[in-house]
mmCIF file of C-alpha atoms and ligand atoms in Angstrom:
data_model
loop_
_atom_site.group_PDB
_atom_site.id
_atom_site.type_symbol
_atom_site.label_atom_id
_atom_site.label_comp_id
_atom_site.label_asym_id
_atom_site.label_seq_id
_atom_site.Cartn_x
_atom_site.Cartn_y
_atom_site.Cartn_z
ATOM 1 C CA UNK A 210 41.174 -7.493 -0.167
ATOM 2 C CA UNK A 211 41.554 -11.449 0.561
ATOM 3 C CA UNK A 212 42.649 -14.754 -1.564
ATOM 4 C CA UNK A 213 39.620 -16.343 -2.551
ATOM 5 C CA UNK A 214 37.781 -18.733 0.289
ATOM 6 C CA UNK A 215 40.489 -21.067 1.102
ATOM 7 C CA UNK A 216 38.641 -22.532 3.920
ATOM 8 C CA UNK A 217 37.840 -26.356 2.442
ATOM 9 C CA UNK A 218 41.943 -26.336 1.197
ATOM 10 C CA UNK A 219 44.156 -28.317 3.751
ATOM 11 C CA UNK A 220 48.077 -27.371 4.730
ATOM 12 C CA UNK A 221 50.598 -30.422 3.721
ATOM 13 C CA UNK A 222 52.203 -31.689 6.835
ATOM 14 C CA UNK A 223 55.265 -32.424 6.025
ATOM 15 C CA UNK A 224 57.876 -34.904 8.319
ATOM 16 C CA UNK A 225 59.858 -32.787 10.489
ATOM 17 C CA UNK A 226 63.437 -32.088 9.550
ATOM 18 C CA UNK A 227 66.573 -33.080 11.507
ATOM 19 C CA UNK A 228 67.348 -29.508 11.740
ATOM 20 C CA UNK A 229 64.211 -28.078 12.889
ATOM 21 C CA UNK A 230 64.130 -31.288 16.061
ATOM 22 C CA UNK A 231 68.084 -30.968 16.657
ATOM 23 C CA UNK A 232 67.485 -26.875 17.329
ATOM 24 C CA UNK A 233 64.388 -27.422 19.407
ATOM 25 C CA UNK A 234 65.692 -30.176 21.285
ATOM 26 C CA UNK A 235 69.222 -28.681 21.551
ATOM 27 C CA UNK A 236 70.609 -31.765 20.028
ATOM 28 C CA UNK A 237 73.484 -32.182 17.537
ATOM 29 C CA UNK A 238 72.106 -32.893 14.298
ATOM 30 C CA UNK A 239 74.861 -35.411 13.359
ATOM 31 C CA UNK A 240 73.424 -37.303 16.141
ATOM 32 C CA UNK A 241 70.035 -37.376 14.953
ATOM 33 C CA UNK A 242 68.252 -40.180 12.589
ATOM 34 C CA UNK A 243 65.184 -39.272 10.301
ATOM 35 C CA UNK A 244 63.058 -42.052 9.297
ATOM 36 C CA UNK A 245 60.360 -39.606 8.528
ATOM 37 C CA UNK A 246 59.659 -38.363 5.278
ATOM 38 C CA UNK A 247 60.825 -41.688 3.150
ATOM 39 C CA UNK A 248 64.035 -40.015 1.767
ATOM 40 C CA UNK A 249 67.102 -41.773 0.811
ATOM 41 C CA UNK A 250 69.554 -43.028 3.816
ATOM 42 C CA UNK A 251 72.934 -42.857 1.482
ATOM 43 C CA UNK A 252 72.240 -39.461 0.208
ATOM 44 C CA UNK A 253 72.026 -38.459 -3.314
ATOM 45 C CA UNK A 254 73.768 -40.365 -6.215
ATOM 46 C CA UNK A 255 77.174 -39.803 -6.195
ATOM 47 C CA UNK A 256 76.604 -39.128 -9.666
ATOM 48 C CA UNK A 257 73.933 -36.682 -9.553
ATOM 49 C CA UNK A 258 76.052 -34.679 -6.655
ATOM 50 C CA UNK A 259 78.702 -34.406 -9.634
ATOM 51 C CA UNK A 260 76.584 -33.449 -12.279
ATOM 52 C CA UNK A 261 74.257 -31.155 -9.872
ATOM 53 C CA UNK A 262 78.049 -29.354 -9.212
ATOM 54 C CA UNK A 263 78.916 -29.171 -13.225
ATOM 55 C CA UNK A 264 75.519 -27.689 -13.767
ATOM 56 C CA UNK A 265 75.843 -24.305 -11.432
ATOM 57 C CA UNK A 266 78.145 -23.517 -14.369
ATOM 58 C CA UNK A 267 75.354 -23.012 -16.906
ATOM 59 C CA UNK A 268 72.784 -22.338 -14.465
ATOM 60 C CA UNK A 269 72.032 -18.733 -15.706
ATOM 61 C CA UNK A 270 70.645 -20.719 -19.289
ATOM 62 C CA UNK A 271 66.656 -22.115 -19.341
ATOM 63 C CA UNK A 272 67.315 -25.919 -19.384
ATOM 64 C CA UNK A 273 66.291 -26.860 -22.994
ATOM 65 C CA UNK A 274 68.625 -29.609 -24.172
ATOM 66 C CA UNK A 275 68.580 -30.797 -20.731
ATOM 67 C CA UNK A 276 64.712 -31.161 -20.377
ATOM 68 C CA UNK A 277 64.614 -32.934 -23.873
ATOM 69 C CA UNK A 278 67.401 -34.744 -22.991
ATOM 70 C CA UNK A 279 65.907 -36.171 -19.971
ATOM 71 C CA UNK A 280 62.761 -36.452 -21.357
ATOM 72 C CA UNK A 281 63.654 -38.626 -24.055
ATOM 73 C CA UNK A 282 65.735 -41.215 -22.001
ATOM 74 C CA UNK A 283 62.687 -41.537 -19.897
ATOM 75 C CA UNK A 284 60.968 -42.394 -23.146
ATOM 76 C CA UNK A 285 63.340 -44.856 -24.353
ATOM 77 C CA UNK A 286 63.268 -46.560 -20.837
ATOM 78 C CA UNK A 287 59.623 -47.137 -21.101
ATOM 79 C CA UNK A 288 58.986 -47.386 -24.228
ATOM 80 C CA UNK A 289 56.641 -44.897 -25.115
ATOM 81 C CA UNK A 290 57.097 -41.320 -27.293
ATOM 82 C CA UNK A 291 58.630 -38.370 -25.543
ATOM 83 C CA UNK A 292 55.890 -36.495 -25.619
ATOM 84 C CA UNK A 293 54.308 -39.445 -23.279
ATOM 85 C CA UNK A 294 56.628 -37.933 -20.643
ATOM 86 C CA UNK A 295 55.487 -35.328 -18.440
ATOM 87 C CA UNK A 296 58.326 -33.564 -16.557
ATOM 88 C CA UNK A 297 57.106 -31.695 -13.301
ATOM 89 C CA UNK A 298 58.981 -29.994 -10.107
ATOM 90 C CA UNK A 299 58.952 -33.445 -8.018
ATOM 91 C CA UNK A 300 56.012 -35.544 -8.587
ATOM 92 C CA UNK A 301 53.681 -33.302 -7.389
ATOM 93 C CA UNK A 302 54.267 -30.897 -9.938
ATOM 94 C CA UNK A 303 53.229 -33.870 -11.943
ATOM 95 C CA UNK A 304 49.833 -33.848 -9.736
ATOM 96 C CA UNK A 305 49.280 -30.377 -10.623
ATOM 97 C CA UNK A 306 49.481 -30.799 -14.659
ATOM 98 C CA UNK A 307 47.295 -33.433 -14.792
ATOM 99 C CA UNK A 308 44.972 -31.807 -12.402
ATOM 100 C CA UNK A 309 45.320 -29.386 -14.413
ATOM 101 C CA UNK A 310 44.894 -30.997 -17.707
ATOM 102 C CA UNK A 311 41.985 -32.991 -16.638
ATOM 103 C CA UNK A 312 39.173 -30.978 -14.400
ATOM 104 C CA UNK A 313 37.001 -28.416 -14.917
ATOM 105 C CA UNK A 314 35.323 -26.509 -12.195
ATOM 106 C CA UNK A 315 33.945 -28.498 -9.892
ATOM 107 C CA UNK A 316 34.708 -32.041 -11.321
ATOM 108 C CA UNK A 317 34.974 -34.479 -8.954
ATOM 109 C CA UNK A 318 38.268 -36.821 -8.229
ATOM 110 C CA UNK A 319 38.060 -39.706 -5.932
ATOM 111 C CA UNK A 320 41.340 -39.952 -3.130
ATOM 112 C CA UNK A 321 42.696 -42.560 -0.882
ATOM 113 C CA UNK A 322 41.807 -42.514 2.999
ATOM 114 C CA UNK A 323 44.308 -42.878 4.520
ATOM 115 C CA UNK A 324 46.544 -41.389 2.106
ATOM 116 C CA UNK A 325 49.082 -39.087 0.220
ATOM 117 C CA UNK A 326 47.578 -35.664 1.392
ATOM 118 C CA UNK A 327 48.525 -33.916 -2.160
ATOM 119 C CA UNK A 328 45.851 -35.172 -4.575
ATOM 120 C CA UNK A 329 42.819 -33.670 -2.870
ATOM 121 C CA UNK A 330 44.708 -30.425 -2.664
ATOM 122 C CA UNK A 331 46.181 -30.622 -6.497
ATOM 123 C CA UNK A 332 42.360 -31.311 -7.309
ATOM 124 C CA UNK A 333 41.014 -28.335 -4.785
ATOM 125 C CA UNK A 334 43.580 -25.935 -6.864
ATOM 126 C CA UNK A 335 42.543 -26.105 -9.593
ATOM 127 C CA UNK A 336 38.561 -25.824 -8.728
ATOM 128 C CA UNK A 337 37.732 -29.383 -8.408
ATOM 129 C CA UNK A 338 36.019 -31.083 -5.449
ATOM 130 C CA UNK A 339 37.228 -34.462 -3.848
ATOM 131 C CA UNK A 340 35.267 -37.413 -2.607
ATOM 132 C CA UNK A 341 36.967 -40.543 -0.744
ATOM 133 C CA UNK A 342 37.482 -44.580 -0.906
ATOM 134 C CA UNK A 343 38.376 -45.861 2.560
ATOM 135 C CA UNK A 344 40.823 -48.417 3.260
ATOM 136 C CA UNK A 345 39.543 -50.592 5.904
ATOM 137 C CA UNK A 346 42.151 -51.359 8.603
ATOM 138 C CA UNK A 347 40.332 -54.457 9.841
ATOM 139 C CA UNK A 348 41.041 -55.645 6.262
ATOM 140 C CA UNK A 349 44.656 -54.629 6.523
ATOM 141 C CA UNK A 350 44.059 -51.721 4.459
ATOM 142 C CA UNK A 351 43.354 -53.936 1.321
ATOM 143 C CA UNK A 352 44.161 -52.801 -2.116
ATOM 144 C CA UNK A 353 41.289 -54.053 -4.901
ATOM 145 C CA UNK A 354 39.254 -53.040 -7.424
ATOM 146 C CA UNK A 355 35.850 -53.611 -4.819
ATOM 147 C CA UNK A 356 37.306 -51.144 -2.630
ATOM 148 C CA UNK A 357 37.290 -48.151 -5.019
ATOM 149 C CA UNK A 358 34.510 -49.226 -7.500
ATOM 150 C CA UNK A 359 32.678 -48.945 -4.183
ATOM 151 C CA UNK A 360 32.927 -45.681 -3.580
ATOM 152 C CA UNK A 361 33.517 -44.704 -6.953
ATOM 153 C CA UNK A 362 30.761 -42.524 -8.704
ATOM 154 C CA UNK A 363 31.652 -41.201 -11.876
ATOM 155 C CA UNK A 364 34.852 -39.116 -10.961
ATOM 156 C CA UNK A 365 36.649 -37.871 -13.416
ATOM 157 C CA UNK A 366 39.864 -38.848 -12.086
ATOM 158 C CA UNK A 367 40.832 -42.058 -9.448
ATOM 159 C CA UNK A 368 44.172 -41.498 -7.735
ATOM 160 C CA UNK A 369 45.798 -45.172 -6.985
ATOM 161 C CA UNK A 370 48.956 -45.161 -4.906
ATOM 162 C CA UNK A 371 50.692 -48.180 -5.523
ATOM 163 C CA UNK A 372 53.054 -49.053 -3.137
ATOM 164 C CA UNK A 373 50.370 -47.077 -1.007
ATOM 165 C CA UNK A 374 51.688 -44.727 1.449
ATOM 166 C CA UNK A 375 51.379 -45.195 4.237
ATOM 167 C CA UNK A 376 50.418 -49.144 4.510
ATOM 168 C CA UNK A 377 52.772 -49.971 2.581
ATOM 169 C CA UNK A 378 50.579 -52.309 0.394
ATOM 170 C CA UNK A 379 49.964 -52.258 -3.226
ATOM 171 C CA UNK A 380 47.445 -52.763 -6.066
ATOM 172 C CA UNK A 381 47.818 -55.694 -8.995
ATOM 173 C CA UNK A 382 47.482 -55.044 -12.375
ATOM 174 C CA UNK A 383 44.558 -56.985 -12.719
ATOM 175 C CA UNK A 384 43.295 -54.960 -10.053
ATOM 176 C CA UNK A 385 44.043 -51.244 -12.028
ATOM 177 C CA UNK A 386 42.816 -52.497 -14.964
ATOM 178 C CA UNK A 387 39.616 -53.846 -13.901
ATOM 179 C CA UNK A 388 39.325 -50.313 -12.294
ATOM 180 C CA UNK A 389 39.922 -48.530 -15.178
ATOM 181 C CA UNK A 390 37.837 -51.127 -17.212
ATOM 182 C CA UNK A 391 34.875 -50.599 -14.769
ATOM 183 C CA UNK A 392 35.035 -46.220 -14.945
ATOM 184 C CA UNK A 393 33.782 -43.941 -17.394
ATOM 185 C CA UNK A 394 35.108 -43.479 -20.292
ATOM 186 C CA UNK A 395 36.292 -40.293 -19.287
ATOM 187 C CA UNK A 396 37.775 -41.127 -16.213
ATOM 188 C CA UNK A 397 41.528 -41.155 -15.918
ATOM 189 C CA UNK A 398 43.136 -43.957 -13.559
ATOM 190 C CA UNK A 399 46.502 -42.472 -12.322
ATOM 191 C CA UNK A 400 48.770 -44.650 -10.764
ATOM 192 C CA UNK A 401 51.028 -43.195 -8.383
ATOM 193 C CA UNK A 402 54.540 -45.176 -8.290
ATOM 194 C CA UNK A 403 56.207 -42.899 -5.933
ATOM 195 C CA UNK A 404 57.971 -46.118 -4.463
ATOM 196 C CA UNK A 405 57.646 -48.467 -7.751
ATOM 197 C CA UNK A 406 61.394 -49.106 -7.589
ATOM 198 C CA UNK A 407 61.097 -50.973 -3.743
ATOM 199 C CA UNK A 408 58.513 -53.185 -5.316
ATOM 200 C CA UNK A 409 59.019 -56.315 -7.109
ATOM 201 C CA UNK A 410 56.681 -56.411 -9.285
ATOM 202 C CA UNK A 411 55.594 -54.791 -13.177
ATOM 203 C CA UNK A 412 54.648 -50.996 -13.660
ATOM 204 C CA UNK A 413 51.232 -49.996 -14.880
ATOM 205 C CA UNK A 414 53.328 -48.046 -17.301
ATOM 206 C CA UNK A 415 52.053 -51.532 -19.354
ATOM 207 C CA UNK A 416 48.805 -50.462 -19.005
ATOM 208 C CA UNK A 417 49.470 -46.840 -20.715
ATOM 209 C CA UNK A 418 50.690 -48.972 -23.768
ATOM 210 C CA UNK A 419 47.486 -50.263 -24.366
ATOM 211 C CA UNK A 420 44.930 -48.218 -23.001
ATOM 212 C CA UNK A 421 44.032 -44.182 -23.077
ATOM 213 C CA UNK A 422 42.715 -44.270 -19.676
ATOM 214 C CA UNK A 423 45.847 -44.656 -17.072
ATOM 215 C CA UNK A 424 48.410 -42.401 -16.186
ATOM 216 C CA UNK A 425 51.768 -43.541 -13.924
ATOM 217 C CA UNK A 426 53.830 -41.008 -11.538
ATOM 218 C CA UNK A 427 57.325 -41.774 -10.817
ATOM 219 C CA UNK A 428 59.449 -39.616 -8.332
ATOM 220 C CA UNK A 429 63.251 -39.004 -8.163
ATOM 221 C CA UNK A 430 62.933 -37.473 -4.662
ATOM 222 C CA UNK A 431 63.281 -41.770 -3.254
ATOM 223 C CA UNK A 432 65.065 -43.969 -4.790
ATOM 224 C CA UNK A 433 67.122 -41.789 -6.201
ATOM 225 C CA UNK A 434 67.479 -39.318 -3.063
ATOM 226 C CA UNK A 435 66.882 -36.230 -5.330
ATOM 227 C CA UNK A 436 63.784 -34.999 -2.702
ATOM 228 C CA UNK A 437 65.278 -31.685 -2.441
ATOM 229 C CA UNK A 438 66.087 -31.200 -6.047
ATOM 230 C CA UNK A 439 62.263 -31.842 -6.859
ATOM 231 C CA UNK A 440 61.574 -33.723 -9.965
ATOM 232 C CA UNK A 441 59.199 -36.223 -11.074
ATOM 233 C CA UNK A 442 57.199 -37.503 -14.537
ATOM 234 C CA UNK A 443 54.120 -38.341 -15.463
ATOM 235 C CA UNK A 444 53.707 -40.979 -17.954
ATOM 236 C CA UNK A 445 50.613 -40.317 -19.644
ATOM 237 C CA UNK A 446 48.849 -41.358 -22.623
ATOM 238 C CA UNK A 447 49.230 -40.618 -26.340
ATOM 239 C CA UNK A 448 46.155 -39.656 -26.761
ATOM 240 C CA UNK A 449 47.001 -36.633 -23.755
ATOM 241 C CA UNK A 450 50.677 -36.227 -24.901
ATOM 242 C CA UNK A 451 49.395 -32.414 -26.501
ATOM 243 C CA UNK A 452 47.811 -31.059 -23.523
ATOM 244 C CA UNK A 453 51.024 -31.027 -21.693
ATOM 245 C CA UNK A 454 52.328 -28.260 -23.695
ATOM 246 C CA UNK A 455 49.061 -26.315 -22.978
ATOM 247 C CA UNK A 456 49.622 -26.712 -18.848
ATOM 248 C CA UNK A 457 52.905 -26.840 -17.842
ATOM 249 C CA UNK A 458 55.184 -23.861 -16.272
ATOM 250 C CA UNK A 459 57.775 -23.501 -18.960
ATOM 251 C CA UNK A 460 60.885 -25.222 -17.982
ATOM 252 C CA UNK A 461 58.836 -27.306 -15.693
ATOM 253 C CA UNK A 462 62.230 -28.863 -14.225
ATOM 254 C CA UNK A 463 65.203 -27.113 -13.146
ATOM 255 C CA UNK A 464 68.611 -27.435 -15.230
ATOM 256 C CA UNK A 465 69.701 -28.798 -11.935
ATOM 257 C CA UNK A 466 67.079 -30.733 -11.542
ATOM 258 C CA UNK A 467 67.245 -32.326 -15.345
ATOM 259 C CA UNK A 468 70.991 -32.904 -15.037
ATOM 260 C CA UNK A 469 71.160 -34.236 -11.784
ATOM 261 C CA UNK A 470 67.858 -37.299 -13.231
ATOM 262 C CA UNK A 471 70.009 -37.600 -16.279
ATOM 263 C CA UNK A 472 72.963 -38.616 -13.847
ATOM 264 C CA UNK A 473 70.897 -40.513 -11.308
ATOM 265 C CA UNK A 474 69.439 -42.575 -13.971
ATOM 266 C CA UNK A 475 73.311 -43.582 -15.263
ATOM 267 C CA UNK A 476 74.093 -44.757 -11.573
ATOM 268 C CA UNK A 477 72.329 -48.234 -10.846
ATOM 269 C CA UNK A 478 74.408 -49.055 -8.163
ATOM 270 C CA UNK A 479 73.145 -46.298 -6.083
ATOM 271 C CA UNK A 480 69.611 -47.574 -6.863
ATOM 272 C CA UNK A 481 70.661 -50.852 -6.144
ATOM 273 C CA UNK A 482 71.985 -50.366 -2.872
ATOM 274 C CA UNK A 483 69.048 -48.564 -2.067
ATOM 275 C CA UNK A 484 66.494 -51.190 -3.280
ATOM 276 C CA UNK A 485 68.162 -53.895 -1.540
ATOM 277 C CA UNK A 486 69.121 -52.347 1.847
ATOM 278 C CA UNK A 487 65.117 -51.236 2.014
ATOM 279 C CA UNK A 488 64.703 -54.507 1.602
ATOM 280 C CA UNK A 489 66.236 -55.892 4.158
ATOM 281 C CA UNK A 490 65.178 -52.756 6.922
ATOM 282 C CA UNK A 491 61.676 -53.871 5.847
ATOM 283 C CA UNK A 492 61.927 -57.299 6.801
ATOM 284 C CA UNK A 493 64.125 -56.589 9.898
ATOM 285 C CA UNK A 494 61.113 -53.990 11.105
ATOM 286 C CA UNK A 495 58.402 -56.668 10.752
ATOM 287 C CA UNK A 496 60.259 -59.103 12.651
ATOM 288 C CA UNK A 497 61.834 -57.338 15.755
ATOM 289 C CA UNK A 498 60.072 -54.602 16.000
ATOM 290 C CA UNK A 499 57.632 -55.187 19.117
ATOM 291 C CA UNK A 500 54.428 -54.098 17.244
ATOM 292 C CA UNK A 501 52.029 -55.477 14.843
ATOM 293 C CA UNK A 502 53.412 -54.132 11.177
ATOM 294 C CA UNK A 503 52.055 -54.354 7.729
ATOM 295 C CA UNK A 504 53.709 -55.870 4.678
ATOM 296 C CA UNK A 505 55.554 -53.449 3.013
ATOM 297 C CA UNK A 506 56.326 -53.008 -0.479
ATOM 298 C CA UNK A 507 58.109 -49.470 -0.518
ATOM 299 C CA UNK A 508 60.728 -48.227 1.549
ATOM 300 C CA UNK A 509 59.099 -47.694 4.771
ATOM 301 C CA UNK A 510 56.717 -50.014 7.414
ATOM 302 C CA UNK A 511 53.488 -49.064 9.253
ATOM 303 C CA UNK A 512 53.936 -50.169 12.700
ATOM 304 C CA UNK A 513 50.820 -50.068 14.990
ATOM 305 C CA UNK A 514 52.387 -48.553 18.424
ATOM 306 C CA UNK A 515 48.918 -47.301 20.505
ATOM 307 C CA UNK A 516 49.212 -43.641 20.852
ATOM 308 C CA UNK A 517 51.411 -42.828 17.646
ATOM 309 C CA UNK A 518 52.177 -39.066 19.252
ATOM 310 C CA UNK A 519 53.264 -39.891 22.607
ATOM 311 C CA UNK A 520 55.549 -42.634 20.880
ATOM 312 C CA UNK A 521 56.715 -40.014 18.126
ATOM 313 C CA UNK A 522 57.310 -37.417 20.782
ATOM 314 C CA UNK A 523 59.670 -40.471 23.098
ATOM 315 C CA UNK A 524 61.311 -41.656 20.461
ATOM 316 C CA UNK A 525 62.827 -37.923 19.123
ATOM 317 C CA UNK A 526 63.911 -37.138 22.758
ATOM 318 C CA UNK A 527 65.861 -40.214 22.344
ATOM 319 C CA UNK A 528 67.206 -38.886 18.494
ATOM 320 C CA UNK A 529 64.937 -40.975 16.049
ATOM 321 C CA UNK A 530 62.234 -39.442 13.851
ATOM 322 C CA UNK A 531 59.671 -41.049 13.101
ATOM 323 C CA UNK A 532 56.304 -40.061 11.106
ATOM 324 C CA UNK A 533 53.111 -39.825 13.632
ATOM 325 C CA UNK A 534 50.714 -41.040 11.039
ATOM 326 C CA UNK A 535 47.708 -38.884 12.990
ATOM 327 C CA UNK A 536 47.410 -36.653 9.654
ATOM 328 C CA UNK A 537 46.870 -39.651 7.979
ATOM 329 C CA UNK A 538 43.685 -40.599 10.234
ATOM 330 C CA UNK A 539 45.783 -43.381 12.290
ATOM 331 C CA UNK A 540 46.375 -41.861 15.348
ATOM 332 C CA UNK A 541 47.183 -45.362 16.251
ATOM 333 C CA UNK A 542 50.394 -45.998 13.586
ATOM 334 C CA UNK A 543 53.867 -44.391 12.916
ATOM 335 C CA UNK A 544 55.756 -45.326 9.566
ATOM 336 C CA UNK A 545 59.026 -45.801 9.962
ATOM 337 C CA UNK A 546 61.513 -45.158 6.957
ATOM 338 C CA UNK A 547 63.950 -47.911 5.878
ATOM 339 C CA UNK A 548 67.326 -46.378 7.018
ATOM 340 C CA UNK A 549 70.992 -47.567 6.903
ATOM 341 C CA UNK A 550 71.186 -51.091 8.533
ATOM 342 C CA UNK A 551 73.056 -49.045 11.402
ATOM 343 C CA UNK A 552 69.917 -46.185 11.379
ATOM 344 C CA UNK A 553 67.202 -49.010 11.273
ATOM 345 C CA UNK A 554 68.991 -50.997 14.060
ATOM 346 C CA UNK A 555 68.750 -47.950 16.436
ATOM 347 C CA UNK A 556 65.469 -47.006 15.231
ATOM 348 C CA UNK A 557 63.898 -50.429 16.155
ATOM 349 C CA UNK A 558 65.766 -50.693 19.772
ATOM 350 C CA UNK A 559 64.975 -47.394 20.599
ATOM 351 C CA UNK A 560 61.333 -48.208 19.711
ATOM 352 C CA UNK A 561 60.943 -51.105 21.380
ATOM 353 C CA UNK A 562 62.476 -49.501 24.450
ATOM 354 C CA UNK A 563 59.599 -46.782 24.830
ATOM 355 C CA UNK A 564 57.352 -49.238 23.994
ATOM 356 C CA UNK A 565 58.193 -51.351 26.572
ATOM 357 C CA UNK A 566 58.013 -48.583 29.112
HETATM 358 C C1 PLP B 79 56.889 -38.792 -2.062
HETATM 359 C C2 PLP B 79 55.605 -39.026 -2.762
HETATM 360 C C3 PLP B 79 55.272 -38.399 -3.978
HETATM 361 C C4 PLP B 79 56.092 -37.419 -4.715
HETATM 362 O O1 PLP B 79 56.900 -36.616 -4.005
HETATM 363 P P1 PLP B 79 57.780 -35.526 -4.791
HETATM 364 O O2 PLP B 79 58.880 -35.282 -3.830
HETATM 365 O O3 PLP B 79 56.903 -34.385 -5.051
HETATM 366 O O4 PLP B 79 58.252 -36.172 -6.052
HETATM 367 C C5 PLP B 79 54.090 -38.726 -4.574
HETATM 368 N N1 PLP B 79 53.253 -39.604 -4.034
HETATM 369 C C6 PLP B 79 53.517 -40.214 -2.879
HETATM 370 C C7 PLP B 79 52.549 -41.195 -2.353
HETATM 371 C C8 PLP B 79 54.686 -39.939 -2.191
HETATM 372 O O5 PLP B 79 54.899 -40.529 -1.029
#
């Protein structure tokens, strides 16, 4: 026998890891910089490192305090009930429970193109089907309300990424609101703020205050360099605080994983540093990098480089990783993470070297 026809699903393409190149290229790892997948230069917080180490202790218990614990200084943060908080194994656990929670068979959700990969496969696994709103690059990939109402016909839910990956860009509030204003009743707006801590600028978490129709994602896996620990939250609304209990894995986050956000949330400075030195590897990019960029609001920059493989392929013979954004439909563009000032210096030079070749 055979899964069930898998042929409309799609494989994530993840950024390749420094191992994976260093072995293939018979480089030394240590030598190696990954601006690819939009992790964290400096590492984990220090703190979480320490608390991920006390944890192992009690690592053969389920993680209830921990998951409440977590779970209710998320809540207090916001300012919403705890039951507003939807823990998840990264933030696209968090995809999966409200994919979950929301579709029936064959409901329709309506995606970003280009974008993240994981919301028209959430929406395919759990039986629903996925139509798309295109981001024009001749209008530098604008975010607005016209853009999705556009293409928007009667979905039941409209994924907005916001800082969008990869452009960079993002939506106002104005702009999610109208959106959500403008759908169904029964249409949820979620709001994915993967990269909400690079940008200056309110959550949409507002929005869930007032309205039953938005949901916000938030990620530890970036600012907070917790990627490979994998957890994330959904901030939903009251009126779908109950059905969280009805999808979730039990123990949807690790006691690792809980501990290690409880710590990470504790240690501003790490966050800080983070916020601020993307900052300044954003604005560095756009202005000596030797391609047209776009303005960037998370902590990485679209740089348009001609063919985006053959630079990819130079650039990692020469020990920089990039992301060939091909899989996103721009053969045309890598994205480049924010690293260290030292990593983003190198990255740039070595950049504009090949593409001066
Ligand atoms: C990184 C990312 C996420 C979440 O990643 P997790 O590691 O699963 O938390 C969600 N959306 C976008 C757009 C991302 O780039």
């Amino acid at each position: 026998m055979e899964p069930r026809d898998l042929s409309s699903h799609t494989v994530y393409q993840a950024g390749r890891g420094v191992e994976e190149v260093a072995r293939e290229l018979g480089l030394d790892p240590d030598d190696l910089v990954k601006l690819a997948s939009n992790e964290n230069p400096f590492g984990p917080s220090p703190a979480a490192v320490e608390a991920i180490k006390a944890a192992a202790e009690s690592a053969n218990s389920y993680p209830k305090a921990s998951h409440a614990d977590l779970t209710e200084k998320l809540a207090d943060e916001w300012g919403v009930a705890p039951s507003q908080i939807w823990l998840g194994n990264g933030g696209d656990g968090v995809l999966d429970y409200l994919a979950r929670a929301a579709l029936d068979p064959g409901d329709r959700v309506l995606v970003p193109e280009p974008g993240f990969a994981y919301y028209a496969m959430s929406a395919r696994f759990h039986h629903g089907e996925v139509a798309e709103y295109r981001l024009s690059k001749a209008d530098d990939f604008a975010l607005d309300a016209e853009t999705v109402l556009g293409d928007y016909d009667g979905e039941r839910v409209v994924y907005l990424t916001s800082p969008h990956n990869p452009t960079g860009g993002r939506f106002s509030l104005d702009a999610v609101a109208t959106i959500a204003d403008e759908t169904d009743e029964e249409t949820l707006v979620l709001v994915d703020e993967a990269y909400g801590e690079f940008a200056d600028g309110p959550s949409a978490v507002e929005l869930v205050d007032e309205r039953d129709d938005v949901a916000v994602l938030r990620t530890f896996s970036k600012v907070y360099g917790l990627a490979g620990v994998r957890l994330g939250y959904g901030v939903v609304p009251e009126e779908w605080a109950d059905a969280y209990a009805r999808v979730n894995t039990p123990f949807a986050a690790s006691e690792i994983a809980c501990r290690a956000g409880l710590a990470a949330l504790d240690d501003g400075a790490h966050a800080e540093k983070t916020v601020e030195t993307a900052a300044w590897a954003r604005e560095y990019m756009s202005e000596t990098l030797d391609a047209p960029t776009w303005e960037s609001h998370g902590n990485f920059v679209l740089a348009e480089v001609g063919d985006a493989e053959a630079v990819a392929d130079q650039l990692q013979r020469r020990g920089v990783i990039v992301r060939d954004c091909s899989s996103f439909g721009l053969p045309e563009c890598v994205r480049i993470t924010c690293g260290t000032k030292a990593e983003t210096r190198r990255a740039v030079a070595e950049c504009n070297e090949v593409l001066a070749e």
